[in-house]
Amino acid sequence: MNPLTHLDDDGRARMVDVGAKPVTRRVAIAEGRLDTTAEVLELVRSDGLKKADVLPTARIAGIQAAKRTSDLIPLAHIVPLDAVSIDFGFEPASVTIRATVSTTARTGIEMEALTAVAVAALTLHDMVKAVDPAAQTGGIRLVEKRGGKRGIWRADAAGRASDLEGRVPDAAASAPSEAPDAASGRPAIVLVSSTRAAAGEAEDTTGPVIVDWLRERGYDASAPIVVADADIADAVRGAVAGSPAVLITTGGTGVNPGDRTPEATLSVLDRELPGVAEAMRAAGRAATPAAALSRALAGVAGRTVVVNLPGSRGGVAAGLAVLDGVLAHLVDQLAGGDHAPRSAAAGRHGASARPEGDDVV
């Protein structure tokens, strides 16, 4: 039998029959980049190109491409998409592109995610070619996929030739014996809502703190994703589509007209956890009365715990101190665990750093 599923025994192209596969939740994440110059990046950020609205146009193109993948890739199935999000980032001479696509279907959506990135990159090239015809697209690859018989596959776990399947072991099997925390090995995402940080005009001082805190407690947390305030809704939807165990946002929880994180969060929550949000506000008020102005939410989206933290270091410290006592238990409950006694790991981390004296809204 031919190991390439799109070829029959005679080597002829065919469309794979997926009719007998179960319908499951599936997510695919892909990334790519447009390499250009620092001068062009500044024009993109400031919307100074003759073809205006560069990033919104590329985002729409990527979403549209994901929806039309079966028209572009001959043997791809027509898959009903649940959600598509396109996020952009900036490096010194590059625009990075990340697509997250989800579905509830019998087959995966890797091609939809890859096609979304490719078309978004080509659209960026079209927008900048007048000022930089030498701009290059590249680095398009699948980063992660979830669902189906392989469970979780990640590119960074598939580098060894002896592990071509690239499967990530179950958390229970991979957790170190000395760290029985129920959260061990579970994925977590940190989103930073800051227009200035996304534009490279300010340093992200809270995202790395949250990532380190999560990693210390056994979560598989990648580097924080920084987005402009106006893009936080898409970023939250895309993050939830990946079904992480935990999603923590920082920033955009105040009353400034640009603060939109609570609204973005509310749109994805299945259930709110008002007690957690109020406990975090109460902890913040111990440092400053301004914490009462925070509109941060906490809740559950599917099996993902979603928590808003403020954009200040003091507010983050206060919020994490509250989460230290409840997060592991909450994650375990969502994963189907019983009301287990407090773990040794929770005891180790029960004393968190006291909040700093800066603003905690």
PDB file of N, CA, C and O in Angstrom, residues 36-37 40 43 49 127-134:
ATOM      1  N   THR A  36      11.511  42.495   4.326  1.00  0.00           N
ATOM      2  CA  THR A  36      11.608  43.744   3.585  1.00  0.00           C
ATOM      3  C   THR A  36      12.667  44.626   4.260  1.00  0.00           C
ATOM      4  O   THR A  36      13.687  44.106   4.719  1.00  0.00           O
ATOM      5  N   THR A  37      12.446  45.914   4.338  1.00  0.00           N
ATOM      6  CA  THR A  37      13.412  46.810   4.971  1.00  0.00           C
ATOM      7  C   THR A  37      12.768  47.511   6.160  1.00  0.00           C
ATOM      8  O   THR A  37      11.539  47.574   6.282  1.00  0.00           O
ATOM      9  N   VAL A  40      10.425  50.268   5.058  1.00  0.00           N
ATOM     10  CA  VAL A  40       9.112  49.822   4.591  1.00  0.00           C
ATOM     11  C   VAL A  40       8.240  49.431   5.779  1.00  0.00           C
ATOM     12  O   VAL A  40       7.035  49.719   5.811  1.00  0.00           O
ATOM     13  N   LEU A  43       6.596  52.367   7.157  1.00  0.00           N
ATOM     14  CA  LEU A  43       5.467  52.790   6.331  1.00  0.00           C
ATOM     15  C   LEU A  43       4.241  51.918   6.584  1.00  0.00           C
ATOM     16  O   LEU A  43       3.110  52.402   6.615  1.00  0.00           O
ATOM     17  N   LEU A  49       1.738  53.915   3.105  1.00  0.00           N
ATOM     18  CA  LEU A  49       1.864  53.454   1.730  1.00  0.00           C
ATOM     19  C   LEU A  49       0.693  53.944   0.885  1.00  0.00           C
ATOM     20  O   LEU A  49      -0.393  54.230   1.395  1.00  0.00           O
ATOM     21  N   MET A 127       1.191  44.879  -1.542  1.00  0.00           N
ATOM     22  CA  MET A 127       1.009  46.209  -0.967  1.00  0.00           C
ATOM     23  C   MET A 127       2.317  46.997  -0.891  1.00  0.00           C
ATOM     24  O   MET A 127       2.293  48.230  -0.941  1.00  0.00           O
ATOM     25  N   VAL A 128       3.457  46.294  -0.744  1.00  0.00           N
ATOM     26  CA  VAL A 128       4.726  46.999  -0.542  1.00  0.00           C
ATOM     27  C   VAL A 128       5.620  46.992  -1.778  1.00  0.00           C
ATOM     28  O   VAL A 128       6.654  47.651  -1.777  1.00  0.00           O
ATOM     29  N   LYS A 129       5.248  46.270  -2.813  1.00  0.00           N
ATOM     30  CA  LYS A 129       6.165  46.087  -3.945  1.00  0.00           C
ATOM     31  C   LYS A 129       6.514  47.388  -4.652  1.00  0.00           C
ATOM     32  O   LYS A 129       7.583  47.499  -5.269  1.00  0.00           O
ATOM     33  N   ALA A 130       5.666  48.387  -4.552  1.00  0.00           N
ATOM     34  CA  ALA A 130       5.964  49.663  -5.202  1.00  0.00           C
ATOM     35  C   ALA A 130       7.177  50.343  -4.581  1.00  0.00           C
ATOM     36  O   ALA A 130       7.919  51.059  -5.265  1.00  0.00           O
ATOM     37  N   VAL A 131       7.411  50.111  -3.278  1.00  0.00           N
ATOM     38  CA  VAL A 131       8.553  50.727  -2.607  1.00  0.00           C
ATOM     39  C   VAL A 131       9.675  49.725  -2.349  1.00  0.00           C
ATOM     40  O   VAL A 131      10.800  50.115  -2.075  1.00  0.00           O
ATOM     41  N   ASP A 132       9.372  48.427  -2.413  1.00  0.00           N
ATOM     42  CA  ASP A 132      10.402  47.408  -2.221  1.00  0.00           C
ATOM     43  C   ASP A 132      10.092  46.176  -3.074  1.00  0.00           C
ATOM     44  O   ASP A 132       9.583  45.164  -2.571  1.00  0.00           O
ATOM     45  N   PRO A 133      10.417  46.243  -4.374  1.00  0.00           N
ATOM     46  CA  PRO A 133      10.160  45.083  -5.234  1.00  0.00           C
ATOM     47  C   PRO A 133      10.998  43.865  -4.857  1.00  0.00           C
ATOM     48  O   PRO A 133      10.701  42.756  -5.288  1.00  0.00           O
ATOM     49  N   ALA A 134      12.028  44.051  -4.040  1.00  0.00           N
ATOM     50  CA  ALA A 134      12.877  42.924  -3.628  1.00  0.00           C
ATOM     51  C   ALA A 134      12.363  42.225  -2.372  1.00  0.00           C
ATOM     52  O   ALA A 134      12.991  41.280  -1.893  1.00  0.00           O
TER      53      ALA A 134
END
